[in-house]
mmCIF file of C-alpha atoms and ligand atoms in Angstrom:
data_model
loop_
_atom_site.group_PDB
_atom_site.id
_atom_site.type_symbol
_atom_site.label_atom_id
_atom_site.label_comp_id
_atom_site.label_asym_id
_atom_site.label_seq_id
_atom_site.Cartn_x
_atom_site.Cartn_y
_atom_site.Cartn_z
ATOM 1 C CA MET A 187 -11.663 96.878 -45.114
ATOM 2 C CA SER A 188 -12.428 95.170 -48.506
ATOM 3 C CA THR A 189 -13.873 96.839 -51.706
ATOM 4 C CA ASN A 190 -16.822 94.814 -50.892
ATOM 5 C CA ALA A 191 -17.929 95.427 -48.071
ATOM 6 C CA TYR A 192 -21.650 96.554 -46.856
ATOM 7 C CA LYS A 193 -22.263 99.838 -46.957
ATOM 8 C CA VAL A 194 -24.556 99.830 -43.835
ATOM 9 C CA LEU A 195 -26.409 103.448 -42.651
ATOM 10 C CA VAL A 196 -26.342 104.169 -39.383
ATOM 11 C CA LEU A 197 -29.954 106.302 -38.449
ATOM 12 C CA PRO A 198 -30.542 106.495 -34.172
ATOM 13 C CA GLY A 199 -33.042 109.002 -34.700
ATOM 14 C CA ASP A 200 -34.772 110.244 -31.833
ATOM 15 C CA GLY A 201 -35.123 109.154 -27.679
ATOM 16 C CA ILE A 202 -34.093 106.069 -27.441
ATOM 17 C CA GLY A 203 -33.496 105.833 -30.695
ATOM 18 C CA PRO A 204 -29.464 106.584 -30.554
ATOM 19 C CA GLU A 205 -29.153 104.599 -26.828
ATOM 20 C CA VAL A 206 -30.467 101.249 -28.154
ATOM 21 C CA MET A 207 -28.898 101.734 -31.650
ATOM 22 C CA THR A 208 -25.067 102.236 -29.528
ATOM 23 C CA GLU A 209 -25.501 98.535 -28.676
ATOM 24 C CA VAL A 210 -26.746 97.584 -32.255
ATOM 25 C CA THR A 211 -23.363 98.892 -33.589
ATOM 26 C CA ARG A 212 -21.234 96.866 -30.538
ATOM 27 C CA VAL A 213 -22.360 94.168 -31.629
ATOM 28 C CA ILE A 214 -21.872 94.450 -36.170
ATOM 29 C CA ASP A 215 -18.208 95.552 -34.572
ATOM 30 C CA TRP A 216 -18.260 92.287 -32.532
ATOM 31 C CA PHE A 217 -19.600 90.243 -35.951
ATOM 32 C CA GLY A 218 -16.655 92.133 -38.043
ATOM 33 C CA GLU A 219 -13.620 90.932 -35.487
ATOM 34 C CA ASN A 220 -14.910 87.810 -34.688
ATOM 35 C CA ARG A 221 -16.778 86.268 -37.860
ATOM 36 C CA GLY A 222 -15.744 87.760 -40.551
ATOM 37 C CA LEU A 223 -18.336 90.425 -41.647
ATOM 38 C CA GLU A 224 -17.377 93.603 -43.514
ATOM 39 C CA ALA A 225 -19.326 96.516 -42.884
ATOM 40 C CA ASN A 226 -18.402 99.591 -43.695
ATOM 41 C CA LEU A 227 -21.094 101.971 -41.161
ATOM 42 C CA ASP A 228 -21.702 105.862 -41.823
ATOM 43 C CA HIS A 229 -23.943 107.686 -39.482
ATOM 44 C CA ASP A 230 -26.888 110.220 -39.835
ATOM 45 C CA LEU A 231 -29.058 112.023 -38.398
ATOM 46 C CA VAL A 232 -33.431 111.384 -38.990
ATOM 47 C CA GLY A 233 -36.267 112.636 -37.082
ATOM 48 C CA GLY A 234 -36.095 115.629 -34.666
ATOM 49 C CA VAL A 235 -32.533 115.627 -34.168
ATOM 50 C CA ALA A 236 -32.216 116.019 -38.304
ATOM 51 C CA TYR A 237 -35.433 119.103 -37.678
ATOM 52 C CA ASP A 238 -32.939 121.271 -35.408
ATOM 53 C CA LYS A 239 -29.977 121.143 -37.112
ATOM 54 C CA THR A 240 -31.225 121.182 -40.909
ATOM 55 C CA GLY A 241 -34.906 122.012 -40.645
ATOM 56 C CA GLN A 242 -35.864 119.482 -42.332
ATOM 57 C CA PRO A 243 -36.853 115.583 -41.108
ATOM 58 C CA ILE A 244 -34.326 113.852 -43.641
ATOM 59 C CA THR A 245 -32.207 115.318 -46.373
ATOM 60 C CA ASP A 246 -31.478 115.040 -49.572
ATOM 61 C CA ALA A 247 -27.814 113.983 -49.329
ATOM 62 C CA CYS A 248 -29.152 111.063 -46.207
ATOM 63 C CA MET A 249 -31.619 109.865 -48.756
ATOM 64 C CA GLU A 250 -28.688 109.571 -50.884
ATOM 65 C CA LYS A 251 -26.868 107.935 -48.529
ATOM 66 C CA ALA A 252 -28.968 105.589 -47.983
ATOM 67 C CA LEU A 253 -30.155 105.014 -51.489
ATOM 68 C CA ASN A 254 -26.495 104.008 -52.019
ATOM 69 C CA ALA A 255 -26.816 102.413 -48.933
ATOM 70 C CA ASP A 256 -27.398 97.323 -48.865
ATOM 71 C CA ALA A 257 -29.033 98.227 -45.495
ATOM 72 C CA VAL A 258 -30.207 101.227 -43.226
ATOM 73 C CA MET A 259 -30.035 100.402 -39.913
ATOM 74 C CA PHE A 260 -33.046 102.823 -38.484
ATOM 75 C CA GLY A 261 -33.744 103.363 -34.504
ATOM 76 C CA ALA A 262 -36.992 105.331 -34.050
ATOM 77 C CA VAL A 263 -38.234 108.866 -34.735
ATOM 78 C CA GLY A 264 -40.264 111.075 -32.727
ATOM 79 C CA GLY A 265 -41.171 113.099 -29.766
ATOM 80 C CA PRO A 266 -43.914 115.599 -27.860
ATOM 81 C CA GLN A 267 -41.761 118.795 -28.793
ATOM 82 C CA TYR A 268 -42.157 117.943 -32.117
ATOM 83 C CA ASP A 269 -46.250 117.279 -32.251
ATOM 84 C CA ASN A 270 -46.937 120.691 -33.228
ATOM 85 C CA LEU A 271 -44.663 120.858 -36.000
ATOM 86 C CA PRO A 272 -46.066 121.554 -39.713
ATOM 87 C CA PHE A 273 -46.797 118.279 -41.633
ATOM 88 C CA GLU A 274 -43.971 117.940 -43.616
ATOM 89 C CA SER A 275 -41.850 119.199 -40.971
ATOM 90 C CA LYS A 276 -42.754 116.000 -38.108
ATOM 91 C CA PRO A 277 -40.070 113.247 -37.107
ATOM 92 C CA GLU A 278 -42.098 110.466 -38.855
ATOM 93 C CA ARG A 279 -41.811 112.259 -42.336
ATOM 94 C CA GLY A 280 -38.594 111.580 -42.511
ATOM 95 C CA LEU A 281 -39.336 107.628 -41.608
ATOM 96 C CA LEU A 282 -42.018 107.825 -44.419
ATOM 97 C CA ARG A 283 -39.879 109.388 -46.723
ATOM 98 C CA LEU A 284 -37.078 106.778 -46.781
ATOM 99 C CA ARG A 285 -40.060 104.160 -47.317
ATOM 100 C CA LYS A 286 -41.214 105.729 -50.119
ATOM 101 C CA ASP A 287 -37.934 106.724 -51.959
ATOM 102 C CA LEU A 288 -36.520 103.369 -50.956
ATOM 103 C CA GLU A 289 -39.871 101.795 -52.494
ATOM 104 C CA LEU A 290 -39.873 99.161 -50.308
ATOM 105 C CA PHE A 291 -42.875 97.456 -50.881
ATOM 106 C CA ALA A 292 -42.489 94.616 -48.525
ATOM 107 C CA ASN A 293 -42.968 94.811 -44.776
ATOM 108 C CA LEU A 294 -41.501 92.105 -42.506
ATOM 109 C CA ARG A 295 -43.204 91.809 -39.457
ATOM 110 C CA PRO A 296 -41.554 88.206 -37.468
ATOM 111 C CA ALA A 297 -43.646 86.904 -34.423
ATOM 112 C CA LEU A 298 -40.488 85.262 -32.519
ATOM 113 C CA CYS A 299 -41.509 83.570 -29.404
ATOM 114 C CA PHE A 300 -38.027 83.013 -26.748
ATOM 115 C CA ASP A 301 -38.227 80.340 -24.269
ATOM 116 C CA ALA A 302 -37.790 82.423 -21.606
ATOM 117 C CA LEU A 303 -40.954 84.518 -22.408
ATOM 118 C CA THR A 304 -43.440 82.086 -23.323
ATOM 119 C CA GLU A 305 -45.035 83.294 -20.006
ATOM 120 C CA ALA A 306 -45.080 86.749 -20.506
ATOM 121 C CA SER A 307 -47.493 86.058 -23.563
ATOM 122 C CA SER A 308 -51.422 86.463 -23.497
ATOM 123 C CA LEU A 309 -52.093 82.611 -24.597
ATOM 124 C CA LYS A 310 -51.169 79.633 -22.844
ATOM 125 C CA PRO A 311 -47.736 79.067 -23.574
ATOM 126 C CA GLU A 312 -47.925 75.723 -25.440
ATOM 127 C CA LEU A 313 -49.610 77.504 -27.504
ATOM 128 C CA VAL A 314 -46.180 79.609 -28.360
ATOM 129 C CA ALA A 315 -43.858 77.566 -27.045
ATOM 130 C CA GLY A 316 -41.497 78.372 -30.633
ATOM 131 C CA LEU A 317 -43.185 80.094 -32.296
ATOM 132 C CA ASP A 318 -41.649 81.499 -35.323
ATOM 133 C CA ILE A 319 -43.911 82.778 -38.056
ATOM 134 C CA LEU A 320 -43.074 85.622 -40.290
ATOM 135 C CA ILE A 321 -46.146 88.177 -41.808
ATOM 136 C CA VAL A 322 -44.978 89.819 -44.814
ATOM 137 C CA ARG A 323 -47.158 92.457 -45.777
ATOM 138 C CA GLU A 324 -47.775 95.223 -48.641
ATOM 139 C CA LEU A 325 -46.572 98.260 -47.741
ATOM 140 C CA THR A 326 -46.950 100.917 -50.482
ATOM 141 C CA GLY A 327 -50.137 100.080 -51.884
ATOM 142 C CA GLY A 328 -54.065 99.425 -51.027
ATOM 143 C CA VAL A 329 -56.435 101.205 -49.536
ATOM 144 C CA TYR A 330 -53.709 103.189 -47.315
ATOM 145 C CA PHE A 331 -53.072 105.149 -51.087
ATOM 146 C CA GLY A 332 -56.236 104.406 -53.277
ATOM 147 C CA GLU A 333 -58.190 106.971 -55.055
ATOM 148 C CA PRO A 334 -60.723 108.441 -54.947
ATOM 149 C CA ARG A 335 -60.063 109.303 -51.144
ATOM 150 C CA GLY A 336 -61.670 111.992 -49.087
ATOM 151 C CA ILE A 337 -64.439 113.493 -46.927
ATOM 152 C CA GLU A 338 -67.322 114.637 -48.830
ATOM 153 C CA ASP A 339 -69.654 117.305 -47.649
ATOM 154 C CA LEU A 340 -73.320 115.689 -49.072
ATOM 155 C CA GLY A 341 -75.467 118.980 -47.642
ATOM 156 C CA ASN A 342 -78.360 119.072 -45.345
ATOM 157 C CA GLY A 343 -75.179 118.258 -42.601
ATOM 158 C CA GLN A 344 -74.157 114.830 -44.443
ATOM 159 C CA ARG A 345 -70.967 113.995 -45.412
ATOM 160 C CA ARG A 346 -69.117 110.593 -46.746
ATOM 161 C CA GLY A 347 -65.957 109.381 -46.396
ATOM 162 C CA VAL A 348 -63.945 107.007 -48.352
ATOM 163 C CA ASP A 349 -60.870 105.341 -49.657
ATOM 164 C CA THR A 350 -60.541 102.864 -52.121
ATOM 165 C CA GLN A 351 -58.923 99.798 -51.911
ATOM 166 C CA VAL A 352 -56.531 98.724 -55.102
ATOM 167 C CA TYR A 353 -54.134 96.683 -56.748
ATOM 168 C CA ASP A 354 -52.745 96.118 -59.821
ATOM 169 C CA THR A 355 -51.076 92.746 -60.561
ATOM 170 C CA GLU A 356 -47.613 93.546 -60.253
ATOM 171 C CA GLU A 357 -48.043 94.974 -56.812
ATOM 172 C CA ILE A 358 -49.126 92.015 -55.609
ATOM 173 C CA ARG A 359 -46.996 89.397 -57.930
ATOM 174 C CA ARG A 360 -43.646 91.421 -55.873
ATOM 175 C CA VAL A 361 -44.867 90.934 -52.494
ATOM 176 C CA CYS A 362 -46.120 87.386 -52.769
ATOM 177 C CA ARG A 363 -42.647 86.655 -54.766
ATOM 178 C CA VAL A 364 -40.765 87.778 -51.832
ATOM 179 C CA ALA A 365 -43.088 85.966 -49.812
ATOM 180 C CA PHE A 366 -42.376 82.157 -51.595
ATOM 181 C CA GLU A 367 -38.772 83.369 -51.867
ATOM 182 C CA LEU A 368 -38.017 83.835 -47.620
ATOM 183 C CA ALA A 369 -40.932 80.559 -47.540
ATOM 184 C CA LYS A 370 -38.557 78.577 -49.173
ATOM 185 C CA LYS A 371 -35.533 79.855 -46.887
ATOM 186 C CA ARG A 372 -37.998 78.435 -44.015
ATOM 187 C CA ARG A 373 -40.459 75.635 -43.894
ATOM 188 C CA ASN A 374 -41.776 76.305 -47.043
ATOM 189 C CA LEU A 375 -45.607 77.266 -46.906
ATOM 190 C CA VAL A 376 -46.695 80.088 -47.589
ATOM 191 C CA HIS A 377 -50.142 81.100 -46.765
ATOM 192 C CA SER A 378 -52.254 83.669 -48.658
ATOM 193 C CA ALA A 379 -54.607 85.925 -46.948
ATOM 194 C CA GLU A 380 -56.813 88.002 -48.759
ATOM 195 C CA LYS A 381 -61.164 88.730 -48.686
ATOM 196 C CA SER A 382 -62.421 86.760 -52.075
ATOM 197 C CA ASN A 383 -65.762 86.002 -50.928
ATOM 198 C CA VAL A 384 -66.121 89.908 -50.623
ATOM 199 C CA MET A 385 -63.768 92.392 -52.702
ATOM 200 C CA HIS A 386 -62.975 92.203 -55.772
ATOM 201 C CA THR A 387 -59.079 93.020 -54.980
ATOM 202 C CA GLY A 388 -59.281 89.803 -52.580
ATOM 203 C CA VAL A 389 -60.255 88.021 -56.070
ATOM 204 C CA MET A 390 -57.828 88.937 -57.887
ATOM 205 C CA TRP A 391 -55.846 88.917 -55.610
ATOM 206 C CA ARG A 392 -55.891 84.878 -54.988
ATOM 207 C CA GLN A 393 -55.635 84.612 -58.602
ATOM 208 C CA GLU A 394 -52.569 86.553 -58.982
ATOM 209 C CA VAL A 395 -50.987 84.258 -55.883
ATOM 210 C CA HIS A 396 -51.797 80.700 -57.798
ATOM 211 C CA LYS A 397 -51.006 82.672 -60.862
ATOM 212 C CA LEU A 398 -47.286 82.994 -59.430
ATOM 213 C CA HIS A 399 -46.956 79.998 -57.235
ATOM 214 C CA GLU A 400 -48.052 77.435 -60.863
ATOM 215 C CA GLU A 401 -45.314 79.601 -63.138
ATOM 216 C CA GLU A 402 -42.238 80.229 -60.618
ATOM 217 C CA PHE A 403 -42.774 78.075 -57.102
ATOM 218 C CA SER A 404 -44.394 74.876 -56.977
ATOM 219 C CA ASP A 405 -42.298 73.794 -54.959
ATOM 220 C CA VAL A 406 -43.530 75.864 -52.167
ATOM 221 C CA GLU A 407 -46.546 74.842 -50.304
ATOM 222 C CA LEU A 408 -49.561 77.577 -50.919
ATOM 223 C CA GLN A 409 -52.787 77.913 -48.873
ATOM 224 C CA ASP A 410 -55.079 80.721 -49.487
ATOM 225 C CA ILE A 411 -56.644 81.866 -46.367
ATOM 226 C CA LEU A 412 -59.767 84.283 -45.365
ATOM 227 C CA ALA A 413 -57.874 87.473 -43.387
ATOM 228 C CA ASP A 414 -60.453 87.139 -40.899
ATOM 229 C CA ASN A 415 -60.277 83.269 -40.207
ATOM 230 C CA CYS A 416 -56.245 84.109 -40.831
ATOM 231 C CA ALA A 417 -57.008 86.187 -37.840
ATOM 232 C CA MET A 418 -58.604 83.661 -35.790
ATOM 233 C CA GLN A 419 -56.277 81.199 -36.095
ATOM 234 C CA LEU A 420 -53.523 83.744 -35.419
ATOM 235 C CA VAL A 421 -54.848 83.535 -31.768
ATOM 236 C CA ARG A 422 -56.072 79.670 -32.127
ATOM 237 C CA ALA A 423 -53.277 78.282 -33.048
ATOM 238 C CA PRO A 424 -50.383 80.373 -34.349
ATOM 239 C CA LYS A 425 -47.992 77.686 -34.670
ATOM 240 C CA GLN A 426 -50.121 76.268 -38.092
ATOM 241 C CA PHE A 427 -48.114 79.469 -40.278
ATOM 242 C CA ASP A 428 -44.996 79.873 -41.521
ATOM 243 C CA VAL A 429 -45.444 82.957 -43.821
ATOM 244 C CA ILE A 430 -48.272 84.807 -44.649
ATOM 245 C CA VAL A 431 -48.817 86.971 -47.220
ATOM 246 C CA THR A 432 -50.901 89.663 -47.060
ATOM 247 C CA ASP A 433 -52.122 93.006 -48.621
ATOM 248 C CA ASN A 434 -51.631 96.716 -46.668
ATOM 249 C CA LEU A 435 -54.898 96.653 -44.450
ATOM 250 C CA PHE A 436 -55.187 93.007 -43.472
ATOM 251 C CA GLY A 437 -51.188 92.716 -43.133
ATOM 252 C CA ASP A 438 -51.008 95.950 -40.452
ATOM 253 C CA ILE A 439 -53.974 94.047 -38.337
ATOM 254 C CA LEU A 440 -52.637 90.488 -38.779
ATOM 255 C CA SER A 441 -48.898 91.321 -37.574
ATOM 256 C CA ASP A 442 -50.047 93.194 -35.214
ATOM 257 C CA VAL A 443 -52.066 90.637 -33.729
ATOM 258 C CA ALA A 444 -49.320 87.899 -34.498
ATOM 259 C CA ALA A 445 -46.969 90.362 -32.724
ATOM 260 C CA MET A 446 -48.667 90.426 -29.584
ATOM 261 C CA LEU A 447 -48.560 86.535 -29.254
ATOM 262 C CA THR A 448 -45.032 87.439 -28.476
ATOM 263 C CA GLY A 449 -45.116 90.115 -25.313
ATOM 264 C CA SER A 450 -43.768 93.288 -25.096
ATOM 265 C CA LEU A 451 -43.007 96.113 -27.599
ATOM 266 C CA GLY A 452 -39.137 95.917 -27.021
ATOM 267 C CA MET A 453 -38.511 92.244 -28.310
ATOM 268 C CA LEU A 454 -40.351 93.417 -32.041
ATOM 269 C CA PRO A 455 -38.094 93.526 -35.199
ATOM 270 C CA SER A 456 -39.213 94.417 -38.754
ATOM 271 C CA ALA A 457 -37.038 94.787 -41.650
ATOM 272 C CA SER A 458 -38.866 96.368 -44.781
ATOM 273 C CA LEU A 459 -37.468 95.098 -48.628
ATOM 274 C CA GLY A 460 -37.503 96.573 -52.030
ATOM 275 C CA ALA A 461 -37.586 95.494 -55.505
ATOM 276 C CA PRO A 462 -34.303 93.005 -56.199
ATOM 277 C CA ASP A 463 -31.867 94.707 -59.108
ATOM 278 C CA SER A 464 -30.336 92.585 -61.584
ATOM 279 C CA ALA A 465 -27.533 91.235 -58.872
ATOM 280 C CA GLY A 466 -30.564 90.164 -57.308
ATOM 281 C CA LYS A 467 -29.790 92.924 -54.038
ATOM 282 C CA SER A 468 -32.840 94.685 -52.169
ATOM 283 C CA LYS A 469 -33.156 98.118 -51.196
ATOM 284 C CA ALA A 470 -33.406 97.094 -47.067
ATOM 285 C CA MET A 471 -33.866 99.544 -44.200
ATOM 286 C CA TYR A 472 -34.142 97.856 -40.838
ATOM 287 C CA GLU A 473 -35.568 98.879 -37.842
ATOM 288 C CA PRO A 474 -37.857 97.969 -34.127
ATOM 289 C CA VAL A 475 -41.357 98.596 -34.268
ATOM 290 C CA HIS A 476 -41.391 100.734 -31.041
ATOM 291 C CA GLY A 477 -41.270 104.544 -31.245
ATOM 292 C CA SER A 478 -38.918 106.825 -29.385
ATOM 293 C CA ALA A 479 -39.794 106.218 -26.074
ATOM 294 C CA PRO A 480 -40.050 109.759 -24.668
ATOM 295 C CA ASP A 481 -40.994 108.238 -21.105
ATOM 296 C CA ILE A 482 -38.101 106.852 -20.466
ATOM 297 C CA ALA A 483 -35.656 108.309 -23.053
ATOM 298 C CA GLY A 484 -31.976 108.578 -21.370
ATOM 299 C CA GLU A 485 -32.737 106.903 -18.347
ATOM 300 C CA GLY A 486 -30.941 103.619 -19.498
ATOM 301 C CA LYS A 487 -34.255 101.763 -19.508
ATOM 302 C CA ALA A 488 -34.846 100.989 -23.122
ATOM 303 C CA ASN A 489 -34.626 97.627 -24.003
ATOM 304 C CA PRO A 490 -32.413 97.030 -27.095
ATOM 305 C CA LEU A 491 -33.148 93.897 -28.093
ATOM 306 C CA ALA A 492 -35.779 94.425 -30.557
ATOM 307 C CA CYS A 493 -32.942 96.857 -32.262
ATOM 308 C CA LEU A 494 -31.137 94.484 -32.397
ATOM 309 C CA LEU A 495 -32.630 91.771 -33.525
ATOM 310 C CA SER A 496 -33.450 93.844 -36.552
ATOM 311 C CA PHE A 497 -30.079 93.533 -37.694
ATOM 312 C CA SER A 498 -30.503 89.854 -36.736
ATOM 313 C CA MET A 499 -32.712 90.018 -40.015
ATOM 314 C CA ALA A 500 -30.068 92.402 -41.732
ATOM 315 C CA LEU A 501 -27.529 89.612 -41.252
ATOM 316 C CA ARG A 502 -30.679 87.203 -42.860
ATOM 317 C CA TYR A 503 -31.635 88.893 -45.298
ATOM 318 C CA SER A 504 -29.554 91.681 -47.211
ATOM 319 C CA PHE A 505 -25.910 89.970 -46.113
ATOM 320 C CA ASP A 506 -26.951 86.139 -46.678
ATOM 321 C CA ARG A 507 -25.427 85.545 -42.890
ATOM 322 C CA GLY A 508 -28.137 83.419 -42.263
ATOM 323 C CA GLU A 509 -25.359 81.002 -39.391
ATOM 324 C CA ASP A 510 -24.625 84.377 -37.924
ATOM 325 C CA ALA A 511 -28.651 85.306 -37.896
ATOM 326 C CA ASP A 512 -28.897 82.452 -35.541
ATOM 327 C CA LEU A 513 -26.369 83.243 -33.823
ATOM 328 C CA LEU A 514 -27.733 86.674 -32.948
ATOM 329 C CA ASP A 515 -30.876 85.042 -32.241
ATOM 330 C CA ALA A 516 -29.989 82.148 -29.480
ATOM 331 C CA ALA A 517 -27.434 84.460 -28.129
ATOM 332 C CA VAL A 518 -30.213 86.653 -26.889
ATOM 333 C CA ASN A 519 -32.147 83.543 -26.120
ATOM 334 C CA ASP A 520 -29.635 82.731 -23.567
ATOM 335 C CA VAL A 521 -29.328 85.837 -22.421
ATOM 336 C CA LEU A 522 -33.167 86.174 -21.735
ATOM 337 C CA ALA A 523 -32.313 81.956 -20.408
ATOM 338 C CA SER A 524 -30.421 83.692 -18.098
ATOM 339 C CA GLY A 525 -32.920 86.187 -16.179
ATOM 340 C CA LYS A 526 -31.282 89.283 -17.215
ATOM 341 C CA ARG A 527 -34.022 91.451 -18.130
ATOM 342 C CA THR A 528 -34.959 95.832 -18.552
ATOM 343 C CA LEU A 529 -37.867 96.654 -17.024
ATOM 344 C CA ASP A 530 -40.812 95.496 -19.997
ATOM 345 C CA ILE A 531 -39.603 93.011 -19.642
ATOM 346 C CA ALA A 532 -38.948 92.115 -16.054
ATOM 347 C CA THR A 533 -40.291 89.240 -13.954
ATOM 348 C CA PRO A 534 -40.327 89.879 -10.041
ATOM 349 C CA THR A 535 -37.722 86.988 -10.174
ATOM 350 C CA SER A 536 -35.429 88.795 -12.931
ATOM 351 C CA GLU A 537 -32.014 90.481 -12.883
ATOM 352 C CA LYS A 538 -33.316 93.815 -14.084
ATOM 353 C CA VAL A 539 -30.042 95.320 -15.752
ATOM 354 C CA SER A 540 -29.899 97.892 -18.473
ATOM 355 C CA THR A 541 -29.798 98.953 -21.531
ATOM 356 C CA THR A 542 -26.179 98.853 -21.848
ATOM 357 C CA GLN A 543 -25.798 96.103 -19.632
ATOM 358 C CA MET A 544 -28.027 94.195 -22.467
ATOM 359 C CA GLY A 545 -25.883 94.595 -24.928
ATOM 360 C CA GLU A 546 -22.757 93.414 -22.912
ATOM 361 C CA ALA A 547 -24.719 90.159 -22.068
ATOM 362 C CA VAL A 548 -25.366 89.817 -25.742
ATOM 363 C CA LEU A 549 -22.434 90.522 -26.232
ATOM 364 C CA HIS A 550 -20.874 88.244 -23.649
ATOM 365 C CA ALA A 551 -23.316 84.966 -24.690
ATOM 366 C CA LEU A 552 -21.955 85.850 -28.612
ATOM 367 C CA LYS A 553 -18.685 85.016 -26.976
ATOM 368 C CA THR A 554 -19.283 82.168 -24.653
ATOM 369 C CA LYS A 555 -21.243 80.768 -28.160
ATOM 370 C CA THR A 556 -17.839 80.509 -30.051
ATOM 371 C CA SER A 557 -15.468 80.157 -27.812
HETATM 372 P P1 NAD B 148 -43.042 104.043 -27.970
HETATM 373 O O1 NAD B 148 -43.331 102.707 -28.732
HETATM 374 O O2 NAD B 148 -42.417 104.997 -28.350
HETATM 375 O O3 NAD B 148 -43.583 103.380 -26.704
HETATM 376 C C1 NAD B 148 -44.691 102.930 -25.872
HETATM 377 C C2 NAD B 148 -44.183 102.455 -24.757
HETATM 378 O O4 NAD B 148 -43.811 101.804 -24.821
HETATM 379 C C3 NAD B 148 -43.625 103.374 -23.764
HETATM 380 O O5 NAD B 148 -44.212 103.823 -22.446
HETATM 381 C C4 NAD B 148 -42.548 102.845 -24.147
HETATM 382 O O6 NAD B 148 -42.026 103.515 -22.851
HETATM 383 C C5 NAD B 148 -42.507 101.912 -23.710
HETATM 384 N N1 NAD B 148 -41.410 101.431 -24.828
HETATM 385 C C6 NAD B 148 -41.110 101.089 -26.364
HETATM 386 N N2 NAD B 148 -40.305 100.937 -26.548
HETATM 387 C C7 NAD B 148 -39.038 100.311 -25.627
HETATM 388 C C8 NAD B 148 -38.337 99.722 -25.395
HETATM 389 N N3 NAD B 148 -37.448 99.377 -26.804
HETATM 390 N N4 NAD B 148 -37.474 99.068 -24.057
HETATM 391 C C9 NAD B 148 -38.603 99.444 -22.874
HETATM 392 N N5 NAD B 148 -39.985 99.743 -23.002
HETATM 393 C C10 NAD B 148 -40.141 100.215 -24.692
HETATM 394 O O7 NAD B 148 -44.788 104.346 -28.903
HETATM 395 P P2 NAD B 148 -45.666 106.170 -28.755
HETATM 396 O O8 NAD B 148 -45.348 106.508 -26.842
HETATM 397 O O9 NAD B 148 -47.147 105.868 -28.864
HETATM 398 O O10 NAD B 148 -44.750 106.835 -29.576
HETATM 399 C C11 NAD B 148 -43.795 107.829 -28.576
HETATM 400 C C12 NAD B 148 -42.871 108.813 -29.746
HETATM 401 O O11 NAD B 148 -42.713 108.048 -31.086
HETATM 402 C C13 NAD B 148 -43.904 109.195 -30.892
HETATM 403 O O12 NAD B 148 -43.212 110.602 -30.970
HETATM 404 C C14 NAD B 148 -44.508 108.805 -31.884
HETATM 405 O O13 NAD B 148 -45.036 109.381 -32.865
HETATM 406 C C15 NAD B 148 -43.208 108.114 -32.423
HETATM 407 N N6 NAD B 148 -43.457 106.250 -33.062
HETATM 408 C C16 NAD B 148 -42.089 106.271 -33.588
HETATM 409 C C17 NAD B 148 -42.508 105.066 -34.174
HETATM 410 C C18 NAD B 148 -41.121 104.868 -35.346
HETATM 411 O O14 NAD B 148 -39.735 105.817 -35.733
HETATM 412 N N7 NAD B 148 -41.063 104.046 -36.275
HETATM 413 C C19 NAD B 148 -42.698 104.314 -33.759
HETATM 414 C C20 NAD B 148 -44.091 104.450 -33.523
HETATM 415 C C21 NAD B 148 -44.204 105.898 -32.620
#
């Protein structure tokens, strides 16, 4: 392995996290052996398992490794046995610290509809067949963090709850820059969603995105859309979109709407990116959208595809290997088309497979596609 090998920190976490991550590491090995991917894997603990061993949901030493990694592959954290821990010790704090310390301000949530799963969508198949959109959500600013915030006692039995929506120029520009850059690698269209009709931050968001567009990305098509209309359009005609960029609050909601166009939680990948350094490399973490699924943990029932598709995003965005990402996506598509399904996406006629069997089916499809 050369010294240029990518440093990948693998954090399987709790519940089904280790089960799905095992399949991911097998696929990473396959890309190493067959496609020349040079990746050095280091494993560590996060979440409840880290708390059990060290008394903390993530250690400083593990954070240090994450800061030095080219990509972090994260499984899932949490479980009922940790529900009553103090706030600072909860498994989820490990995830939040990673996002905060790595300064991952851009959250990428694709909504990709595999042909074999069009029937699983709550929309008509023709509306979602071939769907491929990407929501870029601002992750570290906006109303979830703005000050002042809190609940105030006004006396006379009255209280006041306050949250503050606040954005600075650079917070808007850096996430919109990510969206424009990604659009250039896709279908070259960005919709910017805000509420400039009723919110000052919305007015400023619209002005800043246009300024950036003029200065750096005039070759990309930019369209403004009000966030409420965006929600309607996502369920009316989702294929009109390519990349949607939006703030933290609207992104939270719109990305869940978009994700559900495509069916099961076990199929949804995500990526979170930080600012590029002088060499153009961004800190990055890749994780399935689902949690640790304690109800099925240890039973071999978990669908590993969300985590595998998260690795496909790592191939595309951290390792600049778009062709390999396409290959992995196509292998997943072939496996689904062959009728193999974990229980969460099974139909009465499909062949039910375990987590390991699904991982093996993807490896087999990769071999078939490249032989
Ligand atoms: P969950 O996503 O773990 O599970 C919701 C439902 O979906 C369950 O019925 C589960 O069996 C099913 N499911 C989820 N992933 C699946 C997969 N890959 N294959 C098949 N079925 C799958 O959400 P929850 O039950 O609300 O939370 C469980 C724990 O996970 C909690 O402790 C929660 O805090 C934590 N959580 C962690 C993350 C994360 O680590 N990013 C995200 C969400 C929830």
